[in-house]
């Protein structure tokens, strides 16, 4: 284990996905597959109390284009002051982006807009720099858009375009793994990291502490963090256990 302890730490981002005012988890991103876990404010507060430095907060209603939870997200962010929040879901124009930053998000995760509106995305990346990450949600090497209901083009074409725009960070999700507890797609992550020098955050499929250990081994290749969702809510391990394996 001594060699492992010398590996730089992996940043863990417990996920709080909000739909219809509740904290939920989806399976493979499908609307209608929600399992509810109660109040998002309580969920975020719990992760903060247990040592999270970042929380990945998602407005699923905004992502699916069926309203938003802005007031509630604001409450969540206020509740966990001192913890960084990465906010995702439905941020597609200047107004929604500014609103997300106004309520205290440290980082914004662009999804569909980066695929459908590349010029706007490039401008925003240029303007806000580190505050913008782009979510690359992938099935095979095809990107998914609109809450994963539509194809969004070829991963490598889009990545090359984002690299040119100077994107600061990528959040890579294998859609087929998300919410399934079947383990992360390490090969996909390696391929992405071979094509960018920017930090990458892994998302989807983490089911065990072994998965976190495997992801931590990719840190020297450019993996910065991992979003953990269903495994935490399902009690596969605790956040303090996960943080320990991640090197905190």
JSON list of C-alpha atoms in Angstrom, two decimals:
[
{"chain": "A", "resi": 1, "resn": "UNK", "atom": "CA", "xyz": [0.00, 0.00, 0.00]},
{"chain": "A", "resi": 2, "resn": "UNK", "atom": "CA", "xyz": [2.90, 2.41, 0.58]},
{"chain": "A", "resi": 3, "resn": "UNK", "atom": "CA", "xyz": [3.31, 3.06, -3.14]},
{"chain": "A", "resi": 4, "resn": "UNK", "atom": "CA", "xyz": [-0.42, 3.68, -3.43]},
{"chain": "A", "resi": 5, "resn": "UNK", "atom": "CA", "xyz": [-0.25, 6.25, -0.64]},
{"chain": "A", "resi": 6, "resn": "UNK", "atom": "CA", "xyz": [2.17, 8.26, -2.77]},
{"chain": "A", "resi": 7, "resn": "UNK", "atom": "CA", "xyz": [-0.39, 8.58, -5.55]},
{"chain": "A", "resi": 8, "resn": "UNK", "atom": "CA", "xyz": [-1.85, 12.10, -5.57]},
{"chain": "A", "resi": 9, "resn": "UNK", "atom": "CA", "xyz": [-5.35, 12.33, -4.16]},
{"chain": "A", "resi": 10, "resn": "UNK", "atom": "CA", "xyz": [-8.51, 11.94, -6.20]},
{"chain": "A", "resi": 11, "resn": "UNK", "atom": "CA", "xyz": [-11.13, 14.65, -5.56]},
{"chain": "A", "resi": 12, "resn": "UNK", "atom": "CA", "xyz": [-14.54, 13.12, -4.79]},
{"chain": "A", "resi": 13, "resn": "UNK", "atom": "CA", "xyz": [-17.74, 14.97, -5.65]},
{"chain": "A", "resi": 14, "resn": "UNK", "atom": "CA", "xyz": [-20.83, 13.41, -4.04]},
{"chain": "A", "resi": 15, "resn": "UNK", "atom": "CA", "xyz": [-23.79, 14.04, -6.33]},
{"chain": "A", "resi": 16, "resn": "UNK", "atom": "CA", "xyz": [-27.07, 15.63, -5.36]},
{"chain": "A", "resi": 17, "resn": "UNK", "atom": "CA", "xyz": [-29.51, 15.32, -8.28]},
{"chain": "A", "resi": 18, "resn": "UNK", "atom": "CA", "xyz": [-32.68, 17.34, -7.84]},
{"chain": "A", "resi": 19, "resn": "UNK", "atom": "CA", "xyz": [-36.02, 16.57, -9.51]},
{"chain": "A", "resi": 20, "resn": "UNK", "atom": "CA", "xyz": [-39.38, 17.95, -8.44]},
{"chain": "A", "resi": 21, "resn": "UNK", "atom": "CA", "xyz": [-37.86, 19.32, -5.24]},
{"chain": "A", "resi": 22, "resn": "UNK", "atom": "CA", "xyz": [-36.36, 16.00, -4.11]},
{"chain": "A", "resi": 23, "resn": "UNK", "atom": "CA", "xyz": [-32.91, 14.42, -4.16]},
{"chain": "A", "resi": 24, "resn": "UNK", "atom": "CA", "xyz": [-33.12, 11.51, -6.61]},
{"chain": "A", "resi": 25, "resn": "UNK", "atom": "CA", "xyz": [-30.94, 9.06, -8.53]},
{"chain": "A", "resi": 26, "resn": "UNK", "atom": "CA", "xyz": [-31.64, 7.93, -12.08]},
{"chain": "A", "resi": 27, "resn": "UNK", "atom": "CA", "xyz": [-30.61, 4.73, -13.86]},
{"chain": "A", "resi": 28, "resn": "UNK", "atom": "CA", "xyz": [-28.76, 5.45, -17.13]},
{"chain": "A", "resi": 29, "resn": "UNK", "atom": "CA", "xyz": [-30.11, 8.99, -17.03]},
{"chain": "A", "resi": 30, "resn": "UNK", "atom": "CA", "xyz": [-33.67, 7.99, -17.91]},
{"chain": "A", "resi": 31, "resn": "UNK", "atom": "CA", "xyz": [-36.56, 10.20, -16.84]},
{"chain": "A", "resi": 32, "resn": "UNK", "atom": "CA", "xyz": [-38.97, 8.04, -14.89]},
{"chain": "A", "resi": 33, "resn": "UNK", "atom": "CA", "xyz": [-36.23, 5.87, -13.36]},
{"chain": "A", "resi": 34, "resn": "UNK", "atom": "CA", "xyz": [-35.92, 8.11, -10.28]},
{"chain": "A", "resi": 35, "resn": "UNK", "atom": "CA", "xyz": [-35.38, 6.72, -6.82]},
{"chain": "A", "resi": 36, "resn": "UNK", "atom": "CA", "xyz": [-36.07, 9.44, -4.25]},
{"chain": "A", "resi": 37, "resn": "UNK", "atom": "CA", "xyz": [-33.73, 10.14, -1.34]},
{"chain": "A", "resi": 38, "resn": "UNK", "atom": "CA", "xyz": [-35.53, 12.99, 0.41]},
{"chain": "A", "resi": 39, "resn": "UNK", "atom": "CA", "xyz": [-34.54, 16.61, 0.86]},
{"chain": "A", "resi": 40, "resn": "UNK", "atom": "CA", "xyz": [-31.60, 17.83, -1.31]},
{"chain": "A", "resi": 41, "resn": "UNK", "atom": "CA", "xyz": [-30.61, 20.36, 1.37]},
{"chain": "A", "resi": 42, "resn": "UNK", "atom": "CA", "xyz": [-30.28, 17.56, 3.94]},
{"chain": "A", "resi": 43, "resn": "UNK", "atom": "CA", "xyz": [-28.40, 15.34, 1.48]},
{"chain": "A", "resi": 44, "resn": "UNK", "atom": "CA", "xyz": [-25.87, 18.08, 0.64]},
{"chain": "A", "resi": 45, "resn": "UNK", "atom": "CA", "xyz": [-25.48, 19.00, 4.32]},
{"chain": "A", "resi": 46, "resn": "UNK", "atom": "CA", "xyz": [-24.75, 15.37, 5.14]},
{"chain": "A", "resi": 47, "resn": "UNK", "atom": "CA", "xyz": [-22.00, 15.12, 2.50]},
{"chain": "A", "resi": 48, "resn": "UNK", "atom": "CA", "xyz": [-20.52, 18.41, 3.72]},
{"chain": "A", "resi": 49, "resn": "UNK", "atom": "CA", "xyz": [-20.54, 17.18, 7.34]},
{"chain": "A", "resi": 50, "resn": "UNK", "atom": "CA", "xyz": [-18.80, 13.98, 6.25]},
{"chain": "A", "resi": 51, "resn": "UNK", "atom": "CA", "xyz": [-15.90, 15.85, 4.67]},
{"chain": "A", "resi": 52, "resn": "UNK", "atom": "CA", "xyz": [-16.83, 16.58, 1.04]},
{"chain": "A", "resi": 53, "resn": "UNK", "atom": "CA", "xyz": [-14.83, 19.45, -0.47]},
{"chain": "A", "resi": 54, "resn": "UNK", "atom": "CA", "xyz": [-16.99, 19.50, -3.60]},
{"chain": "A", "resi": 55, "resn": "UNK", "atom": "CA", "xyz": [-20.62, 18.65, -4.31]},
{"chain": "A", "resi": 56, "resn": "UNK", "atom": "CA", "xyz": [-21.93, 17.93, -7.80]},
{"chain": "A", "resi": 57, "resn": "UNK", "atom": "CA", "xyz": [-25.41, 19.47, -7.86]},
{"chain": "A", "resi": 58, "resn": "UNK", "atom": "CA", "xyz": [-27.71, 18.68, -10.79]},
{"chain": "A", "resi": 59, "resn": "UNK", "atom": "CA", "xyz": [-31.04, 20.24, -11.71]},
{"chain": "A", "resi": 60, "resn": "UNK", "atom": "CA", "xyz": [-32.64, 17.36, -13.58]},
{"chain": "A", "resi": 61, "resn": "UNK", "atom": "CA", "xyz": [-35.83, 19.28, -14.32]},
{"chain": "A", "resi": 62, "resn": "UNK", "atom": "CA", "xyz": [-33.79, 21.98, -16.06]},
{"chain": "A", "resi": 63, "resn": "UNK", "atom": "CA", "xyz": [-31.75, 19.33, -17.89]},
{"chain": "A", "resi": 64, "resn": "UNK", "atom": "CA", "xyz": [-34.93, 17.67, -19.19]},
{"chain": "A", "resi": 65, "resn": "UNK", "atom": "CA", "xyz": [-36.48, 21.07, -20.04]},
{"chain": "A", "resi": 66, "resn": "UNK", "atom": "CA", "xyz": [-39.41, 20.72, -17.61]},
{"chain": "A", "resi": 67, "resn": "UNK", "atom": "CA", "xyz": [-38.93, 23.71, -15.29]},
{"chain": "A", "resi": 68, "resn": "UNK", "atom": "CA", "xyz": [-36.21, 24.30, -12.73]},
{"chain": "A", "resi": 69, "resn": "UNK", "atom": "CA", "xyz": [-35.38, 24.19, -9.02]},
{"chain": "A", "resi": 70, "resn": "UNK", "atom": "CA", "xyz": [-33.43, 27.46, -8.80]},
{"chain": "A", "resi": 71, "resn": "UNK", "atom": "CA", "xyz": [-34.76, 28.49, -5.37]},
{"chain": "A", "resi": 72, "resn": "UNK", "atom": "CA", "xyz": [-33.97, 25.10, -3.92]},
{"chain": "A", "resi": 73, "resn": "UNK", "atom": "CA", "xyz": [-30.49, 24.98, -5.48]},
{"chain": "A", "resi": 74, "resn": "UNK", "atom": "CA", "xyz": [-29.78, 28.35, -3.92]},
{"chain": "A", "resi": 75, "resn": "UNK", "atom": "CA", "xyz": [-30.79, 26.93, -0.52]},
{"chain": "A", "resi": 76, "resn": "UNK", "atom": "CA", "xyz": [-28.55, 23.90, -1.00]},
{"chain": "A", "resi": 77, "resn": "UNK", "atom": "CA", "xyz": [-25.56, 26.11, -1.87]},
{"chain": "A", "resi": 78, "resn": "UNK", "atom": "CA", "xyz": [-26.23, 28.38, 1.12]},
{"chain": "A", "resi": 79, "resn": "UNK", "atom": "CA", "xyz": [-26.49, 25.34, 3.42]},
{"chain": "A", "resi": 80, "resn": "UNK", "atom": "CA", "xyz": [-23.04, 24.04, 2.45]},
{"chain": "A", "resi": 81, "resn": "UNK", "atom": "CA", "xyz": [-21.14, 27.31, 2.51]},
{"chain": "A", "resi": 82, "resn": "UNK", "atom": "CA", "xyz": [-17.42, 26.54, 2.46]},
{"chain": "A", "resi": 83, "resn": "UNK", "atom": "CA", "xyz": [-17.93, 23.53, 0.20]},
{"chain": "A", "resi": 84, "resn": "UNK", "atom": "CA", "xyz": [-17.44, 24.07, -3.54]},
{"chain": "A", "resi": 85, "resn": "UNK", "atom": "CA", "xyz": [-20.46, 23.35, -5.71]},
{"chain": "A", "resi": 86, "resn": "UNK", "atom": "CA", "xyz": [-20.34, 22.26, -9.33]},
{"chain": "A", "resi": 87, "resn": "UNK", "atom": "CA", "xyz": [-23.73, 22.94, -10.87]},
{"chain": "A", "resi": 88, "resn": "UNK", "atom": "CA", "xyz": [-25.16, 21.12, -13.86]},
{"chain": "A", "resi": 89, "resn": "UNK", "atom": "CA", "xyz": [-28.44, 20.96, -15.73]},
{"chain": "A", "resi": 90, "resn": "UNK", "atom": "CA", "xyz": [-30.12, 23.23, -18.26]},
{"chain": "A", "resi": 91, "resn": "UNK", "atom": "CA", "xyz": [-27.43, 25.91, -18.49]},
{"chain": "A", "resi": 92, "resn": "UNK", "atom": "CA", "xyz": [-27.82, 26.91, -22.12]},
{"chain": "A", "resi": 93, "resn": "UNK", "atom": "CA", "xyz": [-27.53, 30.68, -22.37]},
{"chain": "A", "resi": 94, "resn": "UNK", "atom": "CA", "xyz": [-26.11, 33.78, -20.69]},
{"chain": "A", "resi": 95, "resn": "UNK", "atom": "CA", "xyz": [-29.12, 34.20, -18.39]},
{"chain": "A", "resi": 96, "resn": "UNK", "atom": "CA", "xyz": [-29.04, 30.65, -16.98]},
{"chain": "A", "resi": 97, "resn": "UNK", "atom": "CA", "xyz": [-25.25, 30.76, -16.67]},
{"chain": "A", "resi": 98, "resn": "UNK", "atom": "CA", "xyz": [-25.23, 34.08, -14.82]},
{"chain": "A", "resi": 99, "resn": "UNK", "atom": "CA", "xyz": [-28.06, 32.88, -12.59]},
{"chain": "A", "resi": 100, "resn": "UNK", "atom": "CA", "xyz": [-26.05, 29.75, -11.66]},
{"chain": "A", "resi": 101, "resn": "UNK", "atom": "CA", "xyz": [-22.99, 31.82, -10.76]},
{"chain": "A", "resi": 102, "resn": "UNK", "atom": "CA", "xyz": [-25.15, 34.33, -8.86]},
{"chain": "A", "resi": 103, "resn": "UNK", "atom": "CA", "xyz": [-26.55, 31.67, -6.53]},
{"chain": "A", "resi": 104, "resn": "UNK", "atom": "CA", "xyz": [-23.00, 30.70, -5.58]},
{"chain": "A", "resi": 105, "resn": "UNK", "atom": "CA", "xyz": [-21.91, 27.84, -7.85]},
{"chain": "A", "resi": 106, "resn": "UNK", "atom": "CA", "xyz": [-18.12, 27.67, -8.03]},
{"chain": "A", "resi": 107, "resn": "UNK", "atom": "CA", "xyz": [-18.14, 25.80, -11.32]},
{"chain": "A", "resi": 108, "resn": "UNK", "atom": "CA", "xyz": [-20.71, 25.31, -14.06]},
{"chain": "A", "resi": 109, "resn": "UNK", "atom": "CA", "xyz": [-20.95, 22.08, -15.98]},
{"chain": "A", "resi": 110, "resn": "UNK", "atom": "CA", "xyz": [-22.17, 22.71, -19.53]},
{"chain": "A", "resi": 111, "resn": "UNK", "atom": "CA", "xyz": [-23.79, 19.80, -21.32]},
{"chain": "A", "resi": 112, "resn": "UNK", "atom": "CA", "xyz": [-26.14, 20.07, -24.28]},
{"chain": "A", "resi": 113, "resn": "UNK", "atom": "CA", "xyz": [-25.30, 23.73, -24.98]},
{"chain": "A", "resi": 114, "resn": "UNK", "atom": "CA", "xyz": [-21.64, 22.92, -25.60]},
{"chain": "A", "resi": 115, "resn": "UNK", "atom": "CA", "xyz": [-22.75, 20.47, -28.30]},
{"chain": "A", "resi": 116, "resn": "UNK", "atom": "CA", "xyz": [-25.62, 22.41, -29.86]},
{"chain": "A", "resi": 117, "resn": "UNK", "atom": "CA", "xyz": [-24.22, 25.92, -29.56]},
{"chain": "A", "resi": 118, "resn": "UNK", "atom": "CA", "xyz": [-20.43, 25.64, -29.97]},
{"chain": "A", "resi": 119, "resn": "UNK", "atom": "CA", "xyz": [-19.88, 29.36, -30.63]},
{"chain": "A", "resi": 120, "resn": "UNK", "atom": "CA", "xyz": [-21.62, 30.38, -27.44]},
{"chain": "A", "resi": 121, "resn": "UNK", "atom": "CA", "xyz": [-19.77, 27.68, -25.50]},
{"chain": "A", "resi": 122, "resn": "UNK", "atom": "CA", "xyz": [-16.41, 28.89, -26.87]},
{"chain": "A", "resi": 123, "resn": "UNK", "atom": "CA", "xyz": [-17.23, 32.48, -25.84]},
{"chain": "A", "resi": 124, "resn": "UNK", "atom": "CA", "xyz": [-18.24, 31.41, -22.36]},
{"chain": "A", "resi": 125, "resn": "UNK", "atom": "CA", "xyz": [-15.10, 29.28, -21.98]},
{"chain": "A", "resi": 126, "resn": "UNK", "atom": "CA", "xyz": [-13.03, 32.29, -23.04]},
{"chain": "A", "resi": 127, "resn": "UNK", "atom": "CA", "xyz": [-14.86, 34.60, -20.65]},
{"chain": "A", "resi": 128, "resn": "UNK", "atom": "CA", "xyz": [-15.15, 32.45, -17.52]},
{"chain": "A", "resi": 129, "resn": "UNK", "atom": "CA", "xyz": [-12.17, 30.07, -17.83]},
{"chain": "A", "resi": 130, "resn": "UNK", "atom": "CA", "xyz": [-11.86, 27.78, -14.79]},
{"chain": "A", "resi": 131, "resn": "UNK", "atom": "CA", "xyz": [-15.50, 28.34, -13.82]},
{"chain": "A", "resi": 132, "resn": "UNK", "atom": "CA", "xyz": [-16.63, 26.30, -16.83]},
{"chain": "A", "resi": 133, "resn": "UNK", "atom": "CA", "xyz": [-16.39, 22.54, -17.25]},
{"chain": "A", "resi": 134, "resn": "UNK", "atom": "CA", "xyz": [-17.94, 20.66, -20.15]},
{"chain": "A", "resi": 135, "resn": "UNK", "atom": "CA", "xyz": [-19.78, 17.42, -19.57]},
{"chain": "A", "resi": 136, "resn": "UNK", "atom": "CA", "xyz": [-19.07, 14.78, -22.19]},
{"chain": "A", "resi": 137, "resn": "UNK", "atom": "CA", "xyz": [-21.83, 12.19, -21.85]},
{"chain": "A", "resi": 138, "resn": "UNK", "atom": "CA", "xyz": [-20.91, 9.21, -24.00]},
{"chain": "A", "resi": 139, "resn": "UNK", "atom": "CA", "xyz": [-22.40, 6.00, -25.39]},
{"chain": "A", "resi": 140, "resn": "UNK", "atom": "CA", "xyz": [-19.54, 4.27, -27.21]},
{"chain": "A", "resi": 141, "resn": "UNK", "atom": "CA", "xyz": [-17.95, 7.31, -28.88]},
{"chain": "A", "resi": 142, "resn": "UNK", "atom": "CA", "xyz": [-21.24, 9.10, -29.57]},
{"chain": "A", "resi": 143, "resn": "UNK", "atom": "CA", "xyz": [-22.16, 11.99, -27.30]},
{"chain": "A", "resi": 144, "resn": "UNK", "atom": "CA", "xyz": [-25.62, 12.24, -25.75]},
{"chain": "A", "resi": 145, "resn": "UNK", "atom": "CA", "xyz": [-27.54, 15.51, -25.46]},
{"chain": "A", "resi": 146, "resn": "UNK", "atom": "CA", "xyz": [-30.83, 16.84, -24.09]},
{"chain": "A", "resi": 147, "resn": "UNK", "atom": "CA", "xyz": [-30.84, 14.84, -20.88]},
{"chain": "A", "resi": 148, "resn": "UNK", "atom": "CA", "xyz": [-29.31, 11.93, -22.84]},
{"chain": "A", "resi": 149, "resn": "UNK", "atom": "CA", "xyz": [-32.34, 11.62, -25.14]},
{"chain": "A", "resi": 150, "resn": "UNK", "atom": "CA", "xyz": [-30.56, 12.69, -28.36]},
{"chain": "A", "resi": 151, "resn": "UNK", "atom": "CA", "xyz": [-27.25, 12.09, -30.10]},
{"chain": "A", "resi": 152, "resn": "UNK", "atom": "CA", "xyz": [-24.85, 15.01, -29.85]},
{"chain": "A", "resi": 153, "resn": "UNK", "atom": "CA", "xyz": [-22.14, 14.09, -32.36]},
{"chain": "A", "resi": 154, "resn": "UNK", "atom": "CA", "xyz": [-18.78, 12.33, -32.28]},
{"chain": "A", "resi": 155, "resn": "UNK", "atom": "CA", "xyz": [-16.81, 12.52, -29.04]},
{"chain": "A", "resi": 156, "resn": "UNK", "atom": "CA", "xyz": [-13.42, 13.08, -30.67]},
{"chain": "A", "resi": 157, "resn": "UNK", "atom": "CA", "xyz": [-14.66, 15.81, -33.04]},
{"chain": "A", "resi": 158, "resn": "UNK", "atom": "CA", "xyz": [-16.30, 17.70, -30.20]},
{"chain": "A", "resi": 159, "resn": "UNK", "atom": "CA", "xyz": [-13.30, 17.23, -27.88]},
{"chain": "A", "resi": 160, "resn": "UNK", "atom": "CA", "xyz": [-10.95, 18.65, -30.54]},
{"chain": "A", "resi": 161, "resn": "UNK", "atom": "CA", "xyz": [-13.24, 21.68, -30.91]},
{"chain": "A", "resi": 162, "resn": "UNK", "atom": "CA", "xyz": [-13.38, 22.25, -27.16]},
{"chain": "A", "resi": 163, "resn": "UNK", "atom": "CA", "xyz": [-9.61, 21.90, -26.89]},
{"chain": "A", "resi": 164, "resn": "UNK", "atom": "CA", "xyz": [-9.28, 24.64, -29.49]},
{"chain": "A", "resi": 165, "resn": "UNK", "atom": "CA", "xyz": [-11.65, 26.83, -27.46]},
{"chain": "A", "resi": 166, "resn": "UNK", "atom": "CA", "xyz": [-9.42, 26.32, -24.39]},
{"chain": "A", "resi": 167, "resn": "UNK", "atom": "CA", "xyz": [-11.89, 24.37, -22.24]},
{"chain": "A", "resi": 168, "resn": "UNK", "atom": "CA", "xyz": [-10.49, 24.13, -18.69]},
{"chain": "A", "resi": 169, "resn": "UNK", "atom": "CA", "xyz": [-11.93, 20.77, -17.62]},
{"chain": "A", "resi": 170, "resn": "UNK", "atom": "CA", "xyz": [-14.06, 17.84, -18.79]},
{"chain": "A", "resi": 171, "resn": "UNK", "atom": "CA", "xyz": [-16.58, 15.73, -16.89]},
{"chain": "A", "resi": 172, "resn": "UNK", "atom": "CA", "xyz": [-16.76, 12.37, -18.66]},
{"chain": "A", "resi": 173, "resn": "UNK", "atom": "CA", "xyz": [-19.76, 10.09, -18.15]},
{"chain": "A", "resi": 174, "resn": "UNK", "atom": "CA", "xyz": [-20.36, 6.71, -19.70]},
{"chain": "A", "resi": 175, "resn": "UNK", "atom": "CA", "xyz": [-24.15, 6.91, -19.96]},
{"chain": "A", "resi": 176, "resn": "UNK", "atom": "CA", "xyz": [-24.50, 3.13, -20.16]},
{"chain": "A", "resi": 177, "resn": "UNK", "atom": "CA", "xyz": [-22.85, 2.83, -16.73]},
{"chain": "A", "resi": 178, "resn": "UNK", "atom": "CA", "xyz": [-24.50, 5.71, -14.89]},
{"chain": "A", "resi": 179, "resn": "UNK", "atom": "CA", "xyz": [-26.61, 4.68, -11.92]},
{"chain": "A", "resi": 180, "resn": "UNK", "atom": "CA", "xyz": [-25.95, 0.99, -12.63]},
{"chain": "A", "resi": 181, "resn": "UNK", "atom": "CA", "xyz": [-23.21, 0.34, -10.05]},
{"chain": "A", "resi": 182, "resn": "UNK", "atom": "CA", "xyz": [-21.30, -1.62, -12.72]},
{"chain": "A", "resi": 183, "resn": "UNK", "atom": "CA", "xyz": [-17.92, 0.07, -12.41]},
{"chain": "A", "resi": 184, "resn": "UNK", "atom": "CA", "xyz": [-16.48, 3.07, -14.28]},
{"chain": "A", "resi": 185, "resn": "UNK", "atom": "CA", "xyz": [-15.28, 2.90, -17.89]},
{"chain": "A", "resi": 186, "resn": "UNK", "atom": "CA", "xyz": [-11.52, 3.19, -17.32]},
{"chain": "A", "resi": 187, "resn": "UNK", "atom": "CA", "xyz": [-10.66, 2.70, -21.00]},
{"chain": "A", "resi": 188, "resn": "UNK", "atom": "CA", "xyz": [-12.84, 5.61, -22.07]},
{"chain": "A", "resi": 189, "resn": "UNK", "atom": "CA", "xyz": [-11.22, 7.84, -19.43]},
{"chain": "A", "resi": 190, "resn": "UNK", "atom": "CA", "xyz": [-7.74, 6.83, -20.57]},
{"chain": "A", "resi": 191, "resn": "UNK", "atom": "CA", "xyz": [-8.60, 7.59, -24.20]},
{"chain": "A", "resi": 192, "resn": "UNK", "atom": "CA", "xyz": [-9.94, 11.04, -23.32]},
{"chain": "A", "resi": 193, "resn": "UNK", "atom": "CA", "xyz": [-6.88, 11.82, -21.18]},
{"chain": "A", "resi": 194, "resn": "UNK", "atom": "CA", "xyz": [-4.59, 10.83, -24.04]},
{"chain": "A", "resi": 195, "resn": "UNK", "atom": "CA", "xyz": [-6.18, 13.59, -26.12]},
{"chain": "A", "resi": 196, "resn": "UNK", "atom": "CA", "xyz": [-6.19, 16.44, -23.61]},
{"chain": "A", "resi": 197, "resn": "UNK", "atom": "CA", "xyz": [-3.80, 17.90, -21.07]},
{"chain": "A", "resi": 198, "resn": "UNK", "atom": "CA", "xyz": [-6.76, 19.37, -19.15]},
{"chain": "A", "resi": 199, "resn": "UNK", "atom": "CA", "xyz": [-8.05, 17.78, -15.95]},
{"chain": "A", "resi": 200, "resn": "UNK", "atom": "CA", "xyz": [-10.79, 15.18, -16.31]},
{"chain": "A", "resi": 201, "resn": "UNK", "atom": "CA", "xyz": [-13.51, 14.28, -13.79]},
{"chain": "A", "resi": 202, "resn": "UNK", "atom": "CA", "xyz": [-15.02, 10.79, -14.04]},
{"chain": "A", "resi": 203, "resn": "UNK", "atom": "CA", "xyz": [-18.71, 10.14, -13.60]},
{"chain": "A", "resi": 204, "resn": "UNK", "atom": "CA", "xyz": [-20.91, 7.07, -13.71]},
{"chain": "A", "resi": 205, "resn": "UNK", "atom": "CA", "xyz": [-20.74, 3.48, -12.54]},
{"chain": "A", "resi": 206, "resn": "UNK", "atom": "CA", "xyz": [-18.75, 3.72, -9.30]},
{"chain": "A", "resi": 207, "resn": "UNK", "atom": "CA", "xyz": [-19.93, 0.82, -7.18]},
{"chain": "A", "resi": 208, "resn": "UNK", "atom": "CA", "xyz": [-17.16, 0.03, -4.68]},
{"chain": "A", "resi": 209, "resn": "UNK", "atom": "CA", "xyz": [-14.07, 1.31, -2.92]},
{"chain": "A", "resi": 210, "resn": "UNK", "atom": "CA", "xyz": [-12.07, -0.78, -5.44]},
{"chain": "A", "resi": 211, "resn": "UNK", "atom": "CA", "xyz": [-13.50, 1.39, -8.23]},
{"chain": "A", "resi": 212, "resn": "UNK", "atom": "CA", "xyz": [-12.30, 4.50, -6.40]},
{"chain": "A", "resi": 213, "resn": "UNK", "atom": "CA", "xyz": [-8.84, 2.94, -5.94]},
{"chain": "A", "resi": 214, "resn": "UNK", "atom": "CA", "xyz": [-8.74, 2.12, -9.68]},
{"chain": "A", "resi": 215, "resn": "UNK", "atom": "CA", "xyz": [-9.69, 5.70, -10.56]},
{"chain": "A", "resi": 216, "resn": "UNK", "atom": "CA", "xyz": [-7.08, 7.09, -8.18]},
{"chain": "A", "resi": 217, "resn": "UNK", "atom": "CA", "xyz": [-4.44, 5.20, -10.13]},
{"chain": "A", "resi": 218, "resn": "UNK", "atom": "CA", "xyz": [-5.39, 7.33, -13.16]},
{"chain": "A", "resi": 219, "resn": "UNK", "atom": "CA", "xyz": [-4.61, 10.60, -11.34]},
{"chain": "A", "resi": 220, "resn": "UNK", "atom": "CA", "xyz": [-1.04, 10.76, -12.72]},
{"chain": "A", "resi": 221, "resn": "UNK", "atom": "CA", "xyz": [-2.56, 10.52, -16.24]},
{"chain": "A", "resi": 222, "resn": "UNK", "atom": "CA", "xyz": [-4.76, 13.57, -15.68]},
{"chain": "A", "resi": 223, "resn": "UNK", "atom": "CA", "xyz": [-7.79, 12.34, -13.77]},
{"chain": "A", "resi": 224, "resn": "UNK", "atom": "CA", "xyz": [-8.64, 14.98, -11.18]},
{"chain": "A", "resi": 225, "resn": "UNK", "atom": "CA", "xyz": [-11.83, 13.76, -9.59]},
{"chain": "A", "resi": 226, "resn": "UNK", "atom": "CA", "xyz": [-14.82, 11.43, -9.58]},
{"chain": "A", "resi": 227, "resn": "UNK", "atom": "CA", "xyz": [-18.51, 12.06, -9.08]},
{"chain": "A", "resi": 228, "resn": "UNK", "atom": "CA", "xyz": [-20.08, 9.49, -6.76]},
{"chain": "A", "resi": 229, "resn": "UNK", "atom": "CA", "xyz": [-23.82, 9.02, -6.66]},
{"chain": "A", "resi": 230, "resn": "UNK", "atom": "CA", "xyz": [-25.86, 5.90, -6.31]},
{"chain": "A", "resi": 231, "resn": "UNK", "atom": "CA", "xyz": [-23.21, 3.86, -4.44]},
{"chain": "A", "resi": 232, "resn": "UNK", "atom": "CA", "xyz": [-23.25, 6.40, -1.61]},
{"chain": "A", "resi": 233, "resn": "UNK", "atom": "CA", "xyz": [-27.03, 6.58, -1.46]},
{"chain": "A", "resi": 234, "resn": "UNK", "atom": "CA", "xyz": [-27.35, 2.79, -1.64]},
{"chain": "A", "resi": 235, "resn": "UNK", "atom": "CA", "xyz": [-24.87, 2.41, 1.23]},
{"chain": "A", "resi": 236, "resn": "UNK", "atom": "CA", "xyz": [-22.21, 0.48, -0.74]},
{"chain": "A", "resi": 237, "resn": "UNK", "atom": "CA", "xyz": [-19.66, 2.48, 1.29]},
{"chain": "A", "resi": 238, "resn": "UNK", "atom": "CA", "xyz": [-19.61, 5.67, 3.33]},
{"chain": "A", "resi": 239, "resn": "UNK", "atom": "CA", "xyz": [-18.20, 8.99, 2.16]},
{"chain": "A", "resi": 240, "resn": "UNK", "atom": "CA", "xyz": [-15.45, 8.97, 4.85]},
{"chain": "A", "resi": 241, "resn": "UNK", "atom": "CA", "xyz": [-14.37, 5.48, 3.63]},
{"chain": "A", "resi": 242, "resn": "UNK", "atom": "CA", "xyz": [-14.35, 6.71, 0.04]},
{"chain": "A", "resi": 243, "resn": "UNK", "atom": "CA", "xyz": [-12.38, 9.86, 0.92]},
{"chain": "A", "resi": 244, "resn": "UNK", "atom": "CA", "xyz": [-9.84, 7.69, 2.73]},
{"chain": "A", "resi": 245, "resn": "UNK", "atom": "CA", "xyz": [-9.29, 5.52, -0.36]},
{"chain": "A", "resi": 246, "resn": "UNK", "atom": "CA", "xyz": [-9.17, 8.66, -2.52]},
{"chain": "A", "resi": 247, "resn": "UNK", "atom": "CA", "xyz": [-6.27, 9.93, -0.42]},
{"chain": "A", "resi": 248, "resn": "UNK", "atom": "CA", "xyz": [-7.87, 12.68, 1.68]}
]
